Amino acid sequence: MRRKELAFFTSILLFLVASCGGNSKKQAQENTVRIKFEDTLSLVKKENETEKKTEPEKEEFLLTEENAIDFFFKYAREEKANKVKLTTSMGSFTIQLYDNVPYHKANFIYLTRKGYFDNTQFHRIVEDFIIQGGNSDDTETPKKRRSIGRYLLPPDAKKGYKHHRGTISMPSSERDNPHKLASPFEFFIVVTKPGSYHLDGSYTPFGKVIQGMDVVDAINQVPVGDGDWPWQNVYILKAEVL
């Protein structure tokens, strides 16, 4: 039963109502038409509900170790942006991503657009060495990771980039990981002057801080406890693609 049938019954109802007088016979006719009209509405409603229930639900897309490389290869070809601004609880800074490190750049842009980094923390701080972000002790962070997928990225350390001061790079996974596969949800920024070159070849530089390095330095000075976790939580309030 569709809109045409509903319109047909409606027109019948309006015609009969217009032509009815006050006698009981015509009143009975009105009642009959009203009942049919209500039955029609009920039938249409049931059919609509049935159609909604039978519509196939869209499968949730999850990244895996099998599909991640192909996905980011295509994503990198379509994504032209190469700057991300991180607004933290201690100020903001801007990162420029390298175009010729496509998987890591695409991954960082994708996670930014998904809102993954919002409300994560700089959870590891080593004075005069690095600040590391992208994790949190908040229960929402592992939920967001599960909604995005489970995957690693291969190292891409042969593009000539070194771990100069201000370089953003990707740490290796904590899993048994002889090939230094990268943990895609985290990153670190080098603070050492002029750089931390012992990291070259083992980790993948994929960008650099181009504005707000003073904020990075301030974060690096926050007192830390065991495991280099800062006593004062430093949040990434928002990450946005420029």
Short mmCIF file of N, CA, C and O in Angstrom, two decimals, residues 25-97:
data_model
loop_
_atom_site.label_atom_id
_atom_site.label_comp_id
_atom_site.label_asym_id
_atom_site.label_seq_id
_atom_site.Cartn_x
_atom_site.Cartn_y
_atom_site.Cartn_z
N LYS A 25 -28.27 7.24 8.39
CA LYS A 25 -27.74 6.40 7.33
C LYS A 25 -26.41 6.97 6.82
O LYS A 25 -25.43 6.25 6.65
N LYS A 26 -26.42 8.28 6.60
CA LYS A 26 -25.19 8.92 6.12
C LYS A 26 -24.12 8.90 7.21
O LYS A 26 -22.93 8.80 6.93
N GLN A 27 -24.53 9.02 8.46
CA GLN A 27 -23.57 8.93 9.57
C GLN A 27 -22.91 7.57 9.60
O GLN A 27 -21.71 7.44 9.83
N ALA A 28 -23.71 6.54 9.33
CA ALA A 28 -23.16 5.19 9.30
C ALA A 28 -22.16 5.04 8.17
O ALA A 28 -21.13 4.37 8.30
N GLN A 29 -22.48 5.69 7.02
CA GLN A 29 -21.54 5.66 5.89
C GLN A 29 -20.21 6.33 6.27
O GLN A 29 -19.14 5.85 5.93
N GLU A 30 -20.33 7.46 6.96
CA GLU A 30 -19.12 8.17 7.40
C GLU A 30 -18.27 7.29 8.31
O GLU A 30 -17.04 7.23 8.19
N ASN A 31 -18.96 6.61 9.22
CA ASN A 31 -18.24 5.75 10.15
C ASN A 31 -17.51 4.62 9.41
O ASN A 31 -16.38 4.26 9.74
N THR A 32 -18.20 4.06 8.40
CA THR A 32 -17.61 2.98 7.61
C THR A 32 -16.37 3.46 6.87
O THR A 32 -15.33 2.81 6.87
N VAL A 33 -16.47 4.65 6.26
CA VAL A 33 -15.34 5.20 5.52
C VAL A 33 -14.19 5.51 6.46
O VAL A 33 -13.03 5.26 6.16
N ARG A 34 -14.53 6.06 7.65
CA ARG A 34 -13.49 6.39 8.61
C ARG A 34 -12.74 5.14 9.06
O ARG A 34 -11.53 5.14 9.19
N ILE A 35 -13.50 4.07 9.28
CA ILE A 35 -12.87 2.82 9.69
C ILE A 35 -11.93 2.30 8.61
O ILE A 35 -10.81 1.89 8.87
N LYS A 36 -12.39 2.36 7.34
CA LYS A 36 -11.55 1.91 6.23
C LYS A 36 -10.31 2.79 6.12
O LYS A 36 -9.21 2.33 5.84
N PHE A 37 -10.51 4.09 6.31
CA PHE A 37 -9.40 5.03 6.23
C PHE A 37 -8.35 4.74 7.31
O PHE A 37 -7.15 4.70 7.05
N GLU A 38 -8.84 4.49 8.53
CA GLU A 38 -7.92 4.18 9.63
C GLU A 38 -7.21 2.86 9.39
O GLU A 38 -6.04 2.70 9.71
N ASP A 39 -7.95 1.88 8.81
CA ASP A 39 -7.32 0.60 8.48
C ASP A 39 -6.22 0.79 7.45
O ASP A 39 -5.17 0.16 7.51
N THR A 40 -6.49 1.67 6.48
CA THR A 40 -5.49 1.96 5.45
C THR A 40 -4.24 2.56 6.06
O THR A 40 -3.11 2.16 5.76
N LEU A 41 -4.41 3.55 6.95
CA LEU A 41 -3.27 4.17 7.62
C LEU A 41 -2.47 3.14 8.40
O LEU A 41 -1.24 3.14 8.39
N SER A 42 -3.18 2.26 9.10
CA SER A 42 -2.52 1.25 9.90
C SER A 42 -1.71 0.30 9.02
O SER A 42 -0.58 -0.07 9.35
N LEU A 43 -2.29 -0.08 7.84
CA LEU A 43 -1.61 -0.98 6.94
C LEU A 43 -0.35 -0.34 6.35
O LEU A 43 0.69 -0.96 6.25
N VAL A 44 -0.49 0.93 5.96
CA VAL A 44 0.67 1.66 5.41
C VAL A 44 1.78 1.73 6.44
O VAL A 44 2.96 1.53 6.13
N LYS A 45 1.42 2.04 7.71
CA LYS A 45 2.40 2.13 8.76
C LYS A 45 3.12 0.81 8.97
O LYS A 45 4.35 0.76 9.12
N LYS A 46 2.36 -0.30 8.95
CA LYS A 46 2.96 -1.61 9.15
C LYS A 46 3.92 -1.95 8.01
O LYS A 46 4.99 -2.52 8.22
N GLU A 47 3.51 -1.62 6.76
CA GLU A 47 4.36 -1.91 5.61
C GLU A 47 5.66 -1.12 5.68
O GLU A 47 6.74 -1.62 5.36
N ASN A 48 5.55 0.15 6.09
CA ASN A 48 6.75 0.98 6.22
C ASN A 48 7.70 0.42 7.26
O ASN A 48 8.91 0.41 7.08
N GLU A 49 7.14 -0.03 8.40
CA GLU A 49 7.96 -0.61 9.46
C GLU A 49 8.63 -1.89 8.98
O GLU A 49 9.79 -2.15 9.29
N THR A 50 7.90 -2.70 8.20
CA THR A 50 8.45 -3.94 7.67
C THR A 50 9.61 -3.67 6.72
O THR A 50 10.64 -4.33 6.75
N GLU A 51 9.43 -2.63 5.87
CA GLU A 51 10.48 -2.27 4.92
C GLU A 51 11.75 -1.83 5.65
O GLU A 51 12.86 -2.17 5.26
N LYS A 52 11.57 -1.04 6.74
CA LYS A 52 12.73 -0.59 7.51
C LYS A 52 13.47 -1.76 8.13
O LYS A 52 14.69 -1.79 8.17
N LYS A 53 12.71 -2.76 8.62
CA LYS A 53 13.33 -3.90 9.28
C LYS A 53 14.07 -4.78 8.28
O LYS A 53 15.08 -5.38 8.62
N THR A 54 13.54 -4.87 7.03
CA THR A 54 14.15 -5.75 6.04
C THR A 54 15.31 -5.10 5.30
O THR A 54 16.04 -5.76 4.58
N GLU A 55 15.50 -3.77 5.47
CA GLU A 55 16.63 -3.11 4.81
C GLU A 55 17.93 -3.62 5.42
O GLU A 55 18.10 -3.66 6.63
N PRO A 56 18.88 -4.04 4.57
CA PRO A 56 20.15 -4.57 5.10
C PRO A 56 20.94 -3.48 5.81
O PRO A 56 21.07 -2.36 5.32
N GLU A 57 21.48 -3.80 6.97
CA GLU A 57 22.29 -2.84 7.72
C GLU A 57 23.68 -2.75 7.10
O GLU A 57 24.25 -3.75 6.67
N LYS A 58 24.21 -1.52 7.05
CA LYS A 58 25.55 -1.32 6.50
C LYS A 58 26.59 -1.91 7.44
O LYS A 58 26.54 -1.69 8.64
N GLU A 59 27.52 -2.66 6.84
CA GLU A 59 28.58 -3.23 7.66
C GLU A 59 29.54 -2.15 8.10
O GLU A 59 29.92 -1.29 7.33
N GLU A 60 29.94 -2.20 9.37
CA GLU A 60 30.90 -1.24 9.89
C GLU A 60 32.27 -1.55 9.33
O GLU A 60 32.73 -2.69 9.35
N PHE A 61 32.93 -0.52 8.76
CA PHE A 61 34.25 -0.72 8.18
C PHE A 61 35.31 -0.70 9.27
O PHE A 61 35.37 0.24 10.06
N LEU A 62 36.13 -1.73 9.30
CA LEU A 62 37.23 -1.80 10.26
C LEU A 62 38.53 -2.04 9.50
O LEU A 62 38.58 -2.84 8.57
N LEU A 63 39.56 -1.32 9.91
CA LEU A 63 40.88 -1.56 9.35
C LEU A 63 41.49 -2.81 9.98
O LEU A 63 41.33 -3.05 11.18
N THR A 64 42.17 -3.59 9.16
CA THR A 64 42.84 -4.80 9.64
C THR A 64 44.24 -4.83 9.04
O THR A 64 44.58 -4.03 8.16
N GLU A 65 45.04 -5.78 9.48
CA GLU A 65 46.38 -5.91 8.91
C GLU A 65 46.32 -6.39 7.46
O GLU A 65 47.29 -6.25 6.71
N GLU A 66 45.17 -6.94 7.04
CA GLU A 66 45.02 -7.40 5.66
C GLU A 66 44.61 -6.26 4.72
O GLU A 66 45.02 -6.25 3.55
N ASN A 67 43.82 -5.29 5.21
CA ASN A 67 43.32 -4.26 4.28
C ASN A 67 43.93 -2.88 4.49
O ASN A 67 43.69 -1.97 3.68
N ALA A 68 44.72 -2.67 5.54
CA ALA A 68 45.18 -1.32 5.89
C ALA A 68 46.07 -0.70 4.81
O ALA A 68 45.90 0.48 4.46
N ILE A 69 47.00 -1.46 4.26
CA ILE A 69 47.93 -0.90 3.29
C ILE A 69 47.19 -0.46 2.03
O ILE A 69 47.41 0.65 1.52
N ASP A 70 46.32 -1.31 1.51
CA ASP A 70 45.54 -0.93 0.32
C ASP A 70 44.67 0.29 0.60
O ASP A 70 44.56 1.20 -0.23
N PHE A 71 44.06 0.31 1.79
CA PHE A 71 43.19 1.43 2.15
C PHE A 71 43.98 2.73 2.19
O PHE A 71 43.57 3.74 1.59
N PHE A 72 45.13 2.73 2.86
CA PHE A 72 45.90 3.97 2.99
C PHE A 72 46.60 4.36 1.69
O PHE A 72 46.87 5.54 1.45
N PHE A 73 46.89 3.37 0.83
CA PHE A 73 47.44 3.69 -0.49
C PHE A 73 46.43 4.53 -1.28
O PHE A 73 46.78 5.56 -1.87
N LYS A 74 45.17 4.10 -1.29
CA LYS A 74 44.12 4.86 -2.00
C LYS A 74 43.82 6.18 -1.29
O LYS A 74 43.62 7.21 -1.93
N TYR A 75 43.80 6.14 0.02
CA TYR A 75 43.50 7.35 0.81
C TYR A 75 44.55 8.42 0.57
O TYR A 75 44.23 9.61 0.44
N ALA A 76 45.81 8.01 0.48
CA ALA A 76 46.90 8.96 0.27
C ALA A 76 46.80 9.63 -1.09
O ALA A 76 47.17 10.80 -1.25
N ARG A 77 46.31 8.92 -2.09
CA ARG A 77 46.17 9.49 -3.44
C ARG A 77 45.07 10.54 -3.49
O ARG A 77 45.14 11.49 -4.27
N GLU A 78 44.05 10.36 -2.65
CA GLU A 78 42.91 11.28 -2.68
C GLU A 78 43.08 12.44 -1.70
O GLU A 78 42.51 13.51 -1.90
N GLU A 79 43.86 12.25 -0.66
CA GLU A 79 44.00 13.26 0.40
C GLU A 79 45.13 14.22 0.06
O GLU A 79 46.28 13.82 -0.06
N LYS A 80 44.80 15.49 -0.12
CA LYS A 80 45.79 16.49 -0.50
C LYS A 80 46.30 17.32 0.69
O LYS A 80 47.33 17.98 0.58
N ALA A 81 45.58 17.32 1.80
CA ALA A 81 46.01 18.11 2.96
C ALA A 81 47.29 17.54 3.54
O ALA A 81 47.55 16.33 3.47
N ASN A 82 48.13 18.41 4.12
CA ASN A 82 49.37 17.91 4.71
C ASN A 82 49.75 18.64 6.01
O ASN A 82 50.90 18.56 6.44
N LYS A 83 48.77 19.32 6.60
CA LYS A 83 49.05 20.00 7.88
C LYS A 83 47.96 19.65 8.90
O LYS A 83 46.78 19.55 8.56
N VAL A 84 48.39 19.48 10.13
CA VAL A 84 47.47 19.18 11.24
C VAL A 84 47.82 20.08 12.41
O VAL A 84 48.99 20.22 12.77
N LYS A 85 46.80 20.67 12.99
CA LYS A 85 46.97 21.50 14.18
C LYS A 85 46.50 20.74 15.41
O LYS A 85 45.39 20.21 15.42
N LEU A 86 47.36 20.66 16.41
CA LEU A 86 47.01 20.02 17.67
C LEU A 86 46.84 21.09 18.73
O LEU A 86 47.78 21.83 19.04
N THR A 87 45.64 21.16 19.28
CA THR A 87 45.37 22.08 20.38
C THR A 87 45.40 21.28 21.67
O THR A 87 44.60 20.36 21.86
N THR A 88 46.31 21.62 22.56
CA THR A 88 46.49 20.87 23.80
C THR A 88 46.07 21.72 25.00
O THR A 88 45.78 22.91 24.86
N SER A 89 46.08 21.12 26.14
CA SER A 89 45.76 21.84 27.37
C SER A 89 46.86 22.81 27.77
O SER A 89 46.70 23.58 28.72
N MET A 90 47.97 22.82 27.01
CA MET A 90 49.07 23.74 27.29
C MET A 90 49.36 24.67 26.10
O MET A 90 50.37 25.37 26.09
N GLY A 91 48.50 24.67 25.11
CA GLY A 91 48.71 25.50 23.94
C GLY A 91 48.60 24.67 22.67
O GLY A 91 48.31 23.46 22.71
N SER A 92 48.84 25.29 21.52
CA SER A 92 48.69 24.59 20.25
C SER A 92 49.96 24.65 19.43
O SER A 92 50.79 25.55 19.59
N PHE A 93 50.11 23.67 18.54
CA PHE A 93 51.22 23.67 17.59
C PHE A 93 50.76 22.99 16.30
O PHE A 93 49.75 22.27 16.28
N THR A 94 51.48 23.26 15.22
CA THR A 94 51.09 22.77 13.89
C THR A 94 52.18 21.88 13.33
O THR A 94 53.37 22.17 13.44
N ILE A 95 51.73 20.79 12.70
CA ILE A 95 52.65 19.81 12.11
C ILE A 95 52.44 19.79 10.60
O ILE A 95 51.30 19.81 10.12
N GLN A 96 53.55 19.75 9.86
CA GLN A 96 53.48 19.52 8.42
C GLN A 96 53.91 18.09 8.14
O GLN A 96 54.96 17.64 8.63
N LEU A 97 53.11 17.37 7.37
CA LEU A 97 53.38 15.96 7.10
C LEU A 97 54.07 15.80 5.74
O LEU A 97 53.78 16.54 4.79
#
